Short mmCIF file of C-alpha atoms in Angstrom, two decimals:
data_model
loop_
_atom_site.label_atom_id
_atom_site.label_comp_id
_atom_site.label_asym_id
_atom_site.label_seq_id
_atom_site.Cartn_x
_atom_site.Cartn_y
_atom_site.Cartn_z
CA UNK A 1 -29.89 14.68 11.98
CA UNK A 2 -30.90 11.61 10.06
CA UNK A 3 -34.64 12.25 10.14
CA UNK A 4 -34.04 15.61 8.38
CA UNK A 5 -31.91 14.14 5.59
CA UNK A 6 -33.24 15.15 2.17
CA UNK A 7 -33.53 11.97 0.11
CA UNK A 8 -34.81 13.74 -3.00
CA UNK A 9 -32.01 13.56 -5.57
CA UNK A 10 -34.19 14.29 -8.59
CA UNK A 11 -32.78 17.10 -10.78
CA UNK A 12 -29.55 17.15 -8.74
CA UNK A 13 -26.37 17.76 -10.73
CA UNK A 14 -24.34 14.58 -10.89
CA UNK A 15 -20.90 13.47 -12.01
CA UNK A 16 -20.28 9.92 -13.25
CA UNK A 17 -17.10 8.04 -12.40
CA UNK A 18 -16.07 4.79 -14.13
CA UNK A 19 -12.88 2.90 -13.39
CA UNK A 20 -11.31 -0.24 -14.79
CA UNK A 21 -7.93 -1.42 -13.55
CA UNK A 22 -5.56 -3.58 -15.57
CA UNK A 23 -4.33 -5.18 -12.35
CA UNK A 24 -5.68 -8.40 -10.83
CA UNK A 25 -7.93 -6.51 -8.41
CA UNK A 26 -10.44 -5.71 -11.18
CA UNK A 27 -10.21 -8.57 -13.65
CA UNK A 28 -13.83 -9.43 -12.83
CA UNK A 29 -15.17 -5.86 -13.17
CA UNK A 30 -17.42 -4.61 -15.96
CA UNK A 31 -15.78 -2.77 -18.85
CA UNK A 32 -15.83 1.04 -18.82
CA UNK A 33 -18.59 1.02 -21.47
CA UNK A 34 -20.69 -1.47 -19.51
CA UNK A 35 -20.31 0.62 -16.34
CA UNK A 36 -21.24 3.78 -18.26
CA UNK A 37 -24.39 2.18 -19.73
CA UNK A 38 -25.58 0.92 -16.33
CA UNK A 39 -24.78 4.23 -14.60
CA UNK A 40 -26.82 6.30 -17.06
CA UNK A 41 -29.82 4.01 -16.74
CA UNK A 42 -29.69 4.33 -12.94
CA UNK A 43 -29.23 8.11 -13.11
CA UNK A 44 -32.20 8.36 -15.49
CA UNK A 45 -34.35 6.27 -13.14
CA UNK A 46 -33.60 8.58 -10.19
CA UNK A 47 -33.78 11.78 -12.25
CA UNK A 48 -30.16 12.79 -11.62
CA UNK A 49 -28.70 15.14 -14.25
CA UNK A 50 -25.26 13.74 -15.14
CA UNK A 51 -23.30 16.78 -16.32
CA UNK A 52 -19.91 15.14 -16.67
CA UNK A 53 -18.53 11.62 -17.14
CA UNK A 54 -15.04 10.59 -16.05
CA UNK A 55 -13.46 7.29 -17.07
CA UNK A 56 -10.18 6.06 -15.66
CA UNK A 57 -7.96 3.01 -16.19
CA UNK A 58 -5.95 2.89 -12.98
CA UNK A 59 -5.69 0.88 -9.81
CA UNK A 60 -7.40 2.39 -6.76
CA UNK A 61 -5.06 0.76 -4.26
CA UNK A 62 -2.98 3.94 -4.00
CA UNK A 63 -3.80 7.65 -3.99
CA UNK A 64 -3.16 9.90 -6.97
CA UNK A 65 -5.77 9.05 -9.64
CA UNK A 66 -6.08 12.26 -11.74
CA UNK A 67 -9.75 11.89 -12.71
CA UNK A 68 -10.76 10.83 -9.20
CA UNK A 69 -9.03 13.91 -7.79
CA UNK A 70 -10.75 16.05 -10.43
CA UNK A 71 -14.12 14.60 -9.37
CA UNK A 72 -13.43 15.31 -5.67
CA UNK A 73 -12.35 18.89 -6.45
CA UNK A 74 -15.46 19.45 -8.58
CA UNK A 75 -17.78 18.20 -5.83
CA UNK A 76 -15.94 20.28 -3.23
CA UNK A 77 -16.36 23.39 -5.39
CA UNK A 78 -20.12 22.84 -5.53
CA UNK A 79 -20.45 21.91 -9.22
CA UNK A 80 -21.95 18.50 -8.49
CA UNK A 81 -23.97 17.09 -5.59
CA UNK A 82 -24.28 13.43 -6.58
CA UNK A 83 -21.65 10.89 -7.63
CA UNK A 84 -22.89 8.12 -9.92
CA UNK A 85 -20.81 4.95 -10.05
CA UNK A 86 -21.29 1.28 -10.84
CA UNK A 87 -20.06 0.11 -7.40
CA UNK A 88 -18.33 1.66 -4.40
CA UNK A 89 -15.12 -0.24 -5.10
CA UNK A 90 -14.87 1.77 -8.35
CA UNK A 91 -14.35 4.85 -6.17
CA UNK A 92 -11.86 3.63 -3.58
CA UNK A 93 -9.73 0.69 -2.57
CA UNK A 94 -7.62 2.66 -0.10
CA UNK A 95 -8.54 4.25 3.21
CA UNK A 96 -7.66 7.85 2.25
CA UNK A 97 -9.83 8.18 -0.88
CA UNK A 98 -12.80 6.59 0.87
CA UNK A 99 -12.36 8.96 3.80
CA UNK A 100 -12.29 11.97 1.42
CA UNK A 101 -15.72 11.07 0.06
CA UNK A 102 -17.22 10.69 3.54
CA UNK A 103 -15.64 14.02 4.51
CA UNK A 104 -17.39 15.65 1.53
CA UNK A 105 -20.65 14.40 3.03
CA UNK A 106 -19.70 15.72 6.47
CA UNK A 107 -19.06 19.14 4.91
CA UNK A 108 -22.46 19.07 3.14
CA UNK A 109 -20.75 19.09 -0.26
CA UNK A 110 -21.78 15.61 -1.37
CA UNK A 111 -25.49 14.87 -1.19
CA UNK A 112 -25.42 11.20 -2.21
CA UNK A 113 -23.53 8.41 -3.97
CA UNK A 114 -25.76 6.60 -6.46
CA UNK A 115 -25.07 2.95 -7.38
CA UNK A 116 -27.31 0.36 -9.10
CA UNK A 117 -27.85 -1.46 -5.80
CA UNK A 118 -28.30 1.40 -3.33
CA UNK A 119 -28.28 5.17 -2.83
CA UNK A 120 -25.90 6.23 -0.04
CA UNK A 121 -27.20 9.45 1.46
CA UNK A 122 -25.50 11.92 3.77
CA UNK A 123 -26.82 10.20 6.89
CA UNK A 124 -25.22 8.54 9.88
CA UNK A 125 -26.29 5.01 9.04
CA UNK A 126 -25.37 5.30 5.35
CA UNK A 127 -21.95 6.71 6.23
CA UNK A 128 -21.40 3.74 8.54
CA UNK A 129 -22.25 1.46 5.60
CA UNK A 130 -19.83 3.43 3.42
CA UNK A 131 -17.06 2.88 5.96
CA UNK A 132 -17.80 -0.85 5.98
CA UNK A 133 -17.99 -1.07 2.18
CA UNK A 134 -14.75 0.88 1.68
CA UNK A 135 -13.14 -1.26 4.38
CA UNK A 136 -14.19 -4.42 2.53
CA UNK A 137 -12.86 -3.03 -0.76
CA UNK A 138 -9.50 -2.25 0.86
CA UNK A 139 -9.40 -5.64 2.59
CA UNK A 140 -10.11 -7.36 -0.71
CA UNK A 141 -7.23 -5.44 -2.31
CA UNK A 142 -4.93 -6.24 0.62
CA UNK A 143 -5.87 -9.91 0.45
CA UNK A 144 -5.15 -10.40 -3.26
CA UNK A 145 -1.54 -11.37 -2.50
CA UNK A 146 -2.55 -13.92 0.14
CA UNK A 147 -5.41 -15.17 -2.04
CA UNK A 148 -3.09 -17.67 -3.70
CA UNK A 149 -1.92 -18.83 -0.28
CA UNK A 150 -5.51 -19.26 0.85
CA UNK A 151 -6.11 -21.43 -2.18
CA UNK A 152 -3.08 -23.50 -1.29
CA UNK A 153 -4.18 -23.84 2.35
CA UNK A 154 -7.66 -24.84 1.19
CA UNK A 155 -6.13 -27.53 -1.00
CA UNK A 156 -4.06 -28.70 1.98
CA UNK A 157 -7.20 -29.05 4.09
CA UNK A 158 -8.78 -31.18 1.37
CA UNK A 159 -5.89 -33.62 1.68
CA UNK A 160 -3.69 -32.69 -1.28
CA UNK A 161 -0.11 -31.46 -1.30
CA UNK A 162 -0.06 -27.94 -2.86
CA UNK A 163 3.21 -28.26 -4.70
CA UNK A 164 5.35 -30.39 -7.05
CA UNK A 165 4.82 -34.13 -6.70
CA UNK A 166 7.03 -35.93 -4.20
CA UNK A 167 9.27 -38.78 -5.45
CA UNK A 168 7.13 -41.89 -5.79
CA UNK A 169 4.03 -39.86 -6.70
CA UNK A 170 2.80 -37.86 -9.66
CA UNK A 171 0.36 -34.97 -9.89
CA UNK A 172 -2.75 -35.61 -11.95
CA UNK A 173 -5.63 -33.29 -12.78
CA UNK A 174 -9.06 -34.69 -11.95
CA UNK A 175 -12.27 -32.67 -12.02
CA UNK A 176 -10.33 -29.42 -12.22
CA UNK A 177 -8.06 -30.13 -9.23
CA UNK A 178 -4.45 -31.34 -9.07
CA UNK A 179 -4.24 -34.45 -6.89
CA UNK A 180 -1.53 -36.97 -6.00
CA UNK A 181 -1.50 -40.54 -7.29
CA UNK A 182 1.29 -43.10 -6.99
CA UNK A 183 3.99 -43.30 -9.62
CA UNK A 184 3.53 -46.91 -10.77
CA UNK A 185 7.15 -47.13 -11.88
CA UNK A 186 9.00 -45.55 -8.94
CA UNK A 187 6.70 -46.12 -5.94
CA UNK A 188 7.35 -49.92 -5.77
CA UNK A 189 11.12 -49.39 -6.03
CA UNK A 190 11.16 -46.86 -3.19
CA UNK A 191 8.98 -49.12 -1.06
CA UNK A 192 11.33 -52.04 -1.67
CA UNK A 193 14.34 -49.88 -0.72
CA UNK A 194 12.69 -48.66 2.50
CA UNK A 195 11.83 -52.22 3.50
CA UNK A 196 15.51 -53.14 3.11
CA UNK A 197 16.53 -50.15 5.23
CA UNK A 198 14.07 -51.14 7.97
CA UNK A 199 15.58 -54.64 7.90
CA UNK A 200 19.02 -53.23 8.66
CA UNK A 201 20.64 -52.29 5.34
CA UNK A 202 22.74 -49.11 5.21
CA UNK A 203 21.50 -46.05 3.28
CA UNK A 204 24.43 -46.28 0.87
CA UNK A 205 23.69 -49.92 0.09
CA UNK A 206 19.96 -49.28 -0.46
CA UNK A 207 20.77 -46.37 -2.77
CA UNK A 208 23.21 -48.51 -4.75
CA UNK A 209 20.52 -51.16 -5.29
CA UNK A 210 17.93 -48.56 -6.26
CA UNK A 211 20.09 -46.88 -8.88
CA UNK A 212 22.41 -49.59 -10.20
CA UNK A 213 20.44 -52.82 -9.88
CA UNK A 214 16.78 -51.73 -10.06
CA UNK A 215 17.37 -48.86 -12.50
CA UNK A 216 15.72 -46.05 -10.57
CA UNK A 217 15.64 -42.78 -12.57
CA UNK A 218 14.04 -39.48 -11.54
CA UNK A 219 11.11 -38.19 -13.61
CA UNK A 220 12.14 -36.43 -16.80
CA UNK A 221 11.12 -32.77 -16.87
CA UNK A 222 11.79 -29.99 -19.35
CA UNK A 223 15.09 -28.98 -17.77
CA UNK A 224 16.20 -31.90 -15.62
CA UNK A 225 15.44 -35.46 -14.56
CA UNK A 226 16.14 -38.98 -15.82
CA UNK A 227 18.98 -39.23 -13.32
CA UNK A 228 19.81 -41.63 -10.47
CA UNK A 229 18.40 -40.77 -7.03
CA UNK A 230 20.93 -38.73 -5.05
CA UNK A 231 21.78 -39.54 -1.45
CA UNK A 232 20.44 -36.16 -0.26
CA UNK A 233 17.13 -36.80 -2.03
CA UNK A 234 16.86 -40.23 -0.43
CA UNK A 235 17.47 -38.77 3.02
CA UNK A 236 14.72 -36.20 2.34
CA UNK A 237 12.34 -39.05 1.51
CA UNK A 238 13.26 -40.84 4.74
CA UNK A 239 12.71 -37.63 6.74
CA UNK A 240 9.46 -36.54 5.06
CA UNK A 241 6.26 -37.13 7.07
CA UNK A 242 4.28 -36.82 3.81
CA UNK A 243 5.05 -40.47 3.15
CA UNK A 244 2.97 -41.67 6.10
CA UNK A 245 0.18 -39.18 5.43
CA UNK A 246 1.07 -36.00 7.33
CA UNK A 247 1.50 -33.02 5.00
CA UNK A 248 3.54 -30.04 6.21
CA UNK A 249 3.50 -27.01 3.88
CA UNK A 250 4.49 -23.42 4.66
CA UNK A 251 4.10 -23.95 8.40
CA UNK A 252 0.65 -25.54 8.11
CA UNK A 253 -0.22 -29.20 8.62
CA UNK A 254 -2.78 -31.44 6.97
CA UNK A 255 -3.66 -35.08 6.44
CA UNK A 256 -3.06 -36.71 3.06
CA UNK A 257 -6.23 -37.90 1.37
CA UNK A 258 -6.95 -41.41 2.72
CA UNK A 259 -7.44 -42.77 -0.80
CA UNK A 260 -3.77 -42.15 -1.63
CA UNK A 261 -1.51 -45.16 -0.79
CA UNK A 262 1.18 -44.32 1.77
CA UNK A 263 4.78 -45.26 1.20
CA UNK A 264 5.29 -46.08 4.90
CA UNK A 265 3.15 -46.45 8.00
CA UNK A 266 3.50 -43.95 10.84
CA UNK A 267 5.19 -46.59 12.98
CA UNK A 268 7.68 -47.35 10.20
CA UNK A 269 8.38 -43.64 9.77
CA UNK A 270 9.36 -43.18 13.42
CA UNK A 271 11.37 -46.42 13.34
CA UNK A 272 13.29 -44.91 10.43
CA UNK A 273 13.92 -41.72 12.42
CA UNK A 274 15.34 -43.73 15.31
CA UNK A 275 17.65 -45.58 12.91
CA UNK A 276 18.79 -42.32 11.30
CA UNK A 277 19.77 -40.93 14.71
CA UNK A 278 21.19 -37.41 14.34
CA UNK A 279 20.05 -37.28 10.68
CA UNK A 280 16.46 -38.08 11.62
CA UNK A 281 13.78 -35.80 13.08
CA UNK A 282 12.57 -35.90 16.66
CA UNK A 283 9.15 -37.32 17.39
CA UNK A 284 6.79 -34.75 18.95
CA UNK A 285 6.52 -35.10 22.69
CA UNK A 286 3.15 -35.55 24.38
CA UNK A 287 3.37 -32.16 26.06
CA UNK A 288 0.49 -30.04 27.27
CA UNK A 289 -1.08 -27.97 24.49
CA UNK A 290 -0.75 -24.26 25.28
CA UNK A 291 -2.51 -21.44 23.36
CA UNK A 292 -0.92 -18.51 21.47
CA UNK A 293 2.31 -20.40 20.75
CA UNK A 294 4.52 -18.42 18.29
CA UNK A 295 1.76 -16.01 17.21
CA UNK A 296 3.18 -13.04 19.14
CA UNK A 297 6.62 -11.53 18.46
CA UNK A 298 9.06 -9.96 20.88
CA UNK A 299 9.18 -6.19 20.31
CA UNK A 300 12.84 -6.05 21.35
CA UNK A 301 14.49 -8.73 19.21
CA UNK A 302 11.71 -9.87 16.85
CA UNK A 303 11.81 -13.50 17.95
CA UNK A 304 8.66 -15.53 18.52
CA UNK A 305 7.00 -15.52 21.94
CA UNK A 306 6.55 -19.11 23.05
CA UNK A 307 4.11 -20.30 25.70
CA UNK A 308 4.90 -23.14 28.07
CA UNK A 309 3.49 -24.83 31.18
CA UNK A 310 5.19 -24.78 34.55
CA UNK A 311 4.13 -27.49 36.97
CA UNK A 312 4.34 -26.89 40.71
CA UNK A 313 3.70 -29.47 43.37
CA UNK A 314 2.10 -28.05 46.52
CA UNK A 315 2.81 -29.20 50.07
CA UNK A 316 -0.56 -30.92 50.08
CA UNK A 317 0.59 -33.11 47.20
CA UNK A 318 -1.68 -31.39 44.74
CA UNK A 319 -0.18 -30.43 41.36
CA UNK A 320 -0.85 -26.98 39.90
CA UNK A 321 -0.06 -25.96 36.31
CA UNK A 322 0.85 -22.36 35.52
CA UNK A 323 1.13 -21.11 31.92
CA UNK A 324 3.83 -18.60 30.98
CA UNK A 325 5.04 -16.80 27.86
CA UNK A 326 8.60 -15.76 27.06
CA UNK A 327 10.82 -14.70 24.17
CA UNK A 328 12.30 -17.68 22.33
CA UNK A 329 15.53 -15.86 21.51
CA UNK A 330 18.76 -17.27 22.90
CA UNK A 331 20.37 -13.87 22.50
CA UNK A 332 20.67 -11.31 25.25
CA UNK A 333 17.00 -10.23 25.17
CA UNK A 334 15.94 -8.29 28.26
CA UNK A 335 12.20 -9.01 28.01
CA UNK A 336 10.95 -11.00 31.00
CA UNK A 337 8.49 -13.85 31.01
CA UNK A 338 4.80 -13.13 31.72
CA UNK A 339 1.90 -15.30 32.76
CA UNK A 340 -0.49 -16.29 29.97
CA UNK A 341 -3.40 -15.18 32.16
CA UNK A 342 -2.11 -11.58 31.98
CA UNK A 343 -1.94 -11.79 28.18
CA UNK A 344 -5.47 -13.18 28.09
CA UNK A 345 -6.72 -10.37 30.29
CA UNK A 346 -5.31 -7.79 27.87
CA UNK A 347 -6.62 -9.73 24.86
CA UNK A 348 -10.07 -9.82 26.45
CA UNK A 349 -10.03 -6.03 26.85
CA UNK A 350 -9.04 -5.53 23.19
CA UNK A 351 -11.66 -7.99 21.94
CA UNK A 352 -14.28 -6.27 24.06
CA UNK A 353 -13.74 -3.04 22.08
CA UNK A 354 -14.70 -4.69 18.76
CA UNK A 355 -17.69 -6.75 19.89
CA UNK A 356 -21.18 -6.14 18.53
CA UNK A 357 -24.67 -6.83 19.83
CA UNK A 358 -26.74 -9.80 18.69
CA UNK A 359 -29.22 -7.38 17.09
CA UNK A 360 -26.55 -5.62 15.04
CA UNK A 361 -25.01 -8.98 14.09
CA UNK A 362 -28.35 -10.24 12.75
CA UNK A 363 -29.10 -7.00 10.92
CA UNK A 364 -25.61 -6.87 9.43
CA UNK A 365 -25.91 -10.41 8.01
CA UNK A 366 -29.29 -9.48 6.49
CA UNK A 367 -27.79 -6.35 4.91
CA UNK A 368 -24.74 -8.33 3.73
CA UNK A 369 -26.84 -10.94 1.96
CA UNK A 370 -28.98 -8.22 0.38
CA UNK A 371 -25.86 -6.47 -0.89
CA UNK A 372 -24.40 -9.75 -2.15
CA UNK A 373 -27.49 -10.44 -4.23
CA UNK A 374 -26.78 -7.25 -6.17
CA UNK A 375 -23.13 -8.26 -6.65
CA UNK A 376 -24.01 -11.74 -7.93
CA UNK A 377 -25.71 -10.21 -10.97
CA UNK A 378 -22.28 -9.13 -12.18
CA UNK A 379 -20.88 -12.60 -11.61
CA UNK A 380 -23.66 -14.32 -13.54
CA UNK A 381 -23.17 -12.02 -16.53
CA UNK A 382 -19.40 -12.51 -16.48
CA UNK A 383 -19.66 -16.28 -16.20
CA UNK A 384 -22.07 -16.38 -19.15
CA UNK A 385 -19.62 -14.32 -21.20
CA UNK A 386 -16.67 -16.53 -20.30
CA UNK A 387 -18.69 -19.71 -21.00
CA UNK A 388 -19.58 -18.30 -24.42
CA UNK A 389 -15.91 -17.61 -25.15
CA UNK A 390 -14.94 -21.11 -24.03
CA UNK A 391 -17.60 -22.58 -26.33
CA UNK A 392 -16.20 -20.55 -29.23
CA UNK A 393 -12.72 -21.94 -28.58
CA UNK A 394 -14.05 -25.50 -28.48
CA UNK A 395 -15.76 -24.96 -31.83
CA UNK A 396 -12.52 -23.55 -33.25
CA UNK A 397 -10.67 -26.64 -32.09
CA UNK A 398 -13.30 -28.96 -33.62
CA UNK A 399 -13.22 -27.05 -36.92
CA UNK A 400 -9.44 -27.20 -36.95
CA UNK A 401 -9.59 -30.96 -36.46
CA UNK A 402 -12.03 -31.27 -39.38
CA UNK A 403 -9.68 -29.21 -41.55
CA UNK A 404 -6.82 -31.50 -40.64
CA UNK A 405 -8.85 -34.59 -41.52
CA UNK A 406 -9.77 -33.06 -44.87
CA UNK A 407 -6.15 -32.17 -45.63
CA UNK A 408 -6.87 -28.43 -45.52
CA UNK A 409 -4.28 -27.81 -42.76
CA UNK A 410 -0.70 -29.05 -42.75
CA UNK A 411 0.70 -30.81 -39.64
CA UNK A 412 2.85 -27.89 -38.40
CA UNK A 413 0.06 -25.35 -38.81
CA UNK A 414 -2.45 -27.70 -37.17
CA UNK A 415 -0.29 -28.29 -34.08
CA UNK A 416 0.51 -24.59 -33.68
CA UNK A 417 -3.13 -23.51 -33.95
CA UNK A 418 -4.30 -26.35 -31.71
CA UNK A 419 -1.79 -25.37 -29.00
CA UNK A 420 -2.90 -21.71 -29.19
CA UNK A 421 -6.53 -22.69 -28.80
CA UNK A 422 -5.83 -25.02 -25.84
CA UNK A 423 -3.78 -22.31 -24.11
CA UNK A 424 -6.71 -19.90 -24.54
CA UNK A 425 -9.19 -22.48 -23.20
CA UNK A 426 -7.05 -23.03 -20.10
CA UNK A 427 -6.75 -19.26 -19.59
CA UNK A 428 -10.52 -18.81 -19.82
CA UNK A 429 -11.19 -21.73 -17.45
CA UNK A 430 -8.74 -20.23 -14.95
CA UNK A 431 -10.41 -16.83 -15.30
CA UNK A 432 -13.83 -18.45 -14.75
CA UNK A 433 -12.64 -20.16 -11.57
CA UNK A 434 -11.22 -16.85 -10.33
CA UNK A 435 -14.47 -14.98 -10.96
CA UNK A 436 -16.48 -17.65 -9.14
CA UNK A 437 -14.07 -17.61 -6.19
CA UNK A 438 -14.06 -13.81 -5.94
CA UNK A 439 -17.85 -13.73 -5.97
CA UNK A 440 -18.18 -15.89 -2.88
CA UNK A 441 -14.97 -15.11 -1.02
CA UNK A 442 -15.65 -11.53 0.07
CA UNK A 443 -18.97 -12.32 1.76
CA UNK A 444 -17.37 -15.24 3.62
CA UNK A 445 -14.66 -12.93 4.94
CA UNK A 446 -17.22 -10.34 6.04
CA UNK A 447 -19.36 -13.01 7.75
CA UNK A 448 -16.27 -14.34 9.50
CA UNK A 449 -15.51 -10.91 10.94
CA UNK A 450 -19.04 -10.15 12.14
CA UNK A 451 -19.18 -13.61 13.75
CA UNK A 452 -15.83 -12.92 15.38
CA UNK A 453 -17.15 -9.63 16.80
CA UNK A 454 -20.10 -11.45 18.37
CA UNK A 455 -18.50 -14.66 19.67
CA UNK A 456 -14.79 -13.91 20.29
CA UNK A 457 -15.04 -13.10 24.01
CA UNK A 458 -17.07 -16.22 24.73
CA UNK A 459 -14.51 -18.32 22.82
CA UNK A 460 -11.71 -16.70 24.79
CA UNK A 461 -13.35 -17.72 28.05
CA UNK A 462 -14.58 -21.20 27.15
CA UNK A 463 -12.63 -22.39 24.08
CA UNK A 464 -9.80 -24.91 23.85
CA UNK A 465 -6.20 -23.95 23.09
CA UNK A 466 -6.72 -23.94 19.31
CA UNK A 467 -9.87 -21.81 19.52
CA UNK A 468 -8.17 -19.34 21.87
CA UNK A 469 -5.22 -19.08 19.49
CA UNK A 470 -7.65 -18.31 16.66
CA UNK A 471 -9.18 -15.46 18.67
CA UNK A 472 -5.75 -13.83 18.78
CA UNK A 473 -4.65 -14.54 15.20
CA UNK A 474 -8.01 -13.42 13.71
CA UNK A 475 -7.94 -10.14 15.63
CA UNK A 476 -5.44 -8.58 13.25
CA UNK A 477 -1.70 -8.68 12.67
CA UNK A 478 1.69 -7.56 13.99
CA UNK A 479 1.21 -8.92 17.51
CA UNK A 480 3.97 -7.64 19.76
CA UNK A 481 4.77 -8.08 23.44
CA UNK A 482 6.69 -5.25 25.06
CA UNK A 483 7.38 -5.11 28.78
CA UNK A 484 4.38 -7.27 29.48
CA UNK A 485 2.00 -5.26 27.28
CA UNK A 486 0.27 -6.72 24.21
CA UNK A 487 0.13 -4.61 21.03
CA UNK A 488 -1.64 -5.42 17.77
CA UNK A 489 -2.84 -3.86 14.51
CA UNK A 490 -6.58 -4.52 14.58
CA UNK A 491 -8.15 -5.86 11.38
CA UNK A 492 -9.61 -2.86 9.43
CA UNK A 493 -13.09 -4.38 9.39
CA UNK A 494 -13.08 -4.94 13.14
CA UNK A 495 -11.64 -1.44 13.62
CA UNK A 496 -14.87 0.00 12.16
CA UNK A 497 -16.86 -1.76 14.88
CA UNK A 498 -14.42 -0.46 17.49
CA UNK A 499 -14.77 3.10 16.27
CA UNK A 500 -18.57 2.94 16.36
CA UNK A 501 -18.83 0.79 19.49
CA UNK A 502 -21.96 2.39 20.93
CA UNK A 503 -23.87 2.17 17.64
CA UNK A 504 -23.05 -1.47 16.88
CA UNK A 505 -24.09 -2.41 20.42
CA UNK A 506 -27.49 -0.70 20.34
CA UNK A 507 -30.74 -2.67 20.30
CA UNK A 508 -32.12 -2.75 16.75
CA UNK A 509 -35.18 -4.88 17.43
CA UNK A 510 -38.00 -4.14 14.98
CA UNK A 511 -35.87 -2.41 12.37
CA UNK A 512 -36.21 -3.74 8.85
CA UNK A 513 -33.49 -3.56 6.22
CA UNK A 514 -34.96 -0.42 4.63
CA UNK A 515 -35.78 1.34 7.94
CA UNK A 516 -33.71 3.90 9.84
CA UNK A 517 -31.14 2.01 11.85
CA UNK A 518 -30.19 4.65 14.35
CA UNK A 519 -32.17 7.07 16.42
CA UNK A 520 -31.37 10.78 16.64
CA UNK A 521 -28.97 10.47 19.55
CA UNK A 522 -27.00 7.67 17.93
CA UNK A 523 -26.75 9.64 14.70
CA UNK A 524 -25.31 12.63 16.56
CA UNK A 525 -22.69 10.37 18.17
CA UNK A 526 -21.80 8.85 14.80
CA UNK A 527 -21.60 12.31 13.27
CA UNK A 528 -19.14 13.51 15.89
CA UNK A 529 -16.96 10.43 15.43
CA UNK A 530 -16.88 10.85 11.66
CA UNK A 531 -16.05 14.51 12.09
CA UNK A 532 -12.82 14.00 14.01
CA UNK A 533 -11.70 10.75 12.37
CA UNK A 534 -8.29 10.47 10.73
CA UNK A 535 -7.61 8.61 7.51
CA UNK A 536 -6.08 5.62 9.25
CA UNK A 537 -7.15 5.36 12.89
CA UNK A 538 -5.18 2.15 13.45
CA UNK A 539 -1.72 3.54 12.82
CA UNK A 540 0.30 3.29 16.00
CA UNK A 541 1.74 6.76 15.71
CA UNK A 542 -1.77 8.27 15.53
CA UNK A 543 -3.93 6.37 17.95
CA UNK A 544 -2.28 3.93 20.38
CA UNK A 545 -5.64 3.06 21.95
CA UNK A 546 -6.70 1.34 18.75
CA UNK A 547 -4.44 -1.59 19.49
CA UNK A 548 -4.40 -1.74 23.29
#
């Protein structure tokens, strides 16, 4: 029971674990020496006797770290009662290793995990926090691949095309961001050609004028360019909505920054499409907006499930709109259509299992911000170090320039050294931006999920079609429809709330951040759940109820 937990760790035998990965997941982490120094100061402050120190240079995304396994075996054998580490993400970035440590607590083998920011004791509330922390560490690791995409989507939302410059434009770096500006040489020529096409000239004739009479040449790059505009490239320009200000990238849409001149107006763009006929693109129809379009997949054939309205006119003259969902495949798929209301009913039941109380939501945000304050110390130190390294490189470049002026460096040597220094400066600036982003990104993701758990059901009932679609897409991944039943892999963070539903929906009024969060009964419930948990409760072959 939590109120009987022994929080005295003084004179306990401890084992220190330090880890530094060479992969991108840990580029912002302290060095092994820095972790070791901090760990020993913390252990000394709490009076923990560190009997052994293990240092490992491996990723924690997968199982099989030799020193980690040695540490677990040593704790299980009773040699050590406390693990000392710089942060929980040093211990685990996968669900199995994190679960092993919590199981050691369940079996009374592990007394506590000591970090600079907090001591995690063998108690119900601390084990819940461990599950959340390990879940965040795994989510961060899982999200590293999509991190680049998120950066691209963020750029798209700010009104910039996240890719190579389109013909008629060039990419320019301003204030650390790549933006689009018009190509003063080629933009006027393309505009002149499009005006001729709108006036009735044929594509072939416009292209001939562009290349042969006006001297249009593509931009010279390292491997290609400085060539006439091809007919296929010209058709792509005529078909591209970017030129009137609508950016489409990787399935997402955005509006081009209003300060960037447009090659055509929207009206001109659709006039061009009408002229192109079969080679143009169809203008979107003014149909009714329906939620969940193309988010769910058909379990039988893998095609997208599309949603559509069906209008029925009653005998009274009144018109009623029914919303349905069906597989978009034109193959012989046997799955039948289903009403959207039935999907929403199932979605509501799933969302209900991951909701949290207002009290827990408020407490969680308070705990999250407290935890983030500890993490920001690392970021500040790292940024100071990187800034110092950048300053050193700038001084090197200035000194090199002075040497060149004084004739102490020949031209070839000067250019080579200067290029090396500039490459290093760019690398450090990129590293600095990555550290800053990583510092703020994880707390935003955690806040998004706790807000989802509180507000999702209300949004589902009262939101518009876009908000309802977000409720589904933010729930998790791998949405499948099979014989009218909705299946999904719930987001790992939300799955923790689902597993501890009764606890996260208890009233916590009056509890401060340092106080006991759960009463005796709640702790017993939590203990029983942790006792029979599996390492991945969301796998479909283990626990179908986790996604239905």
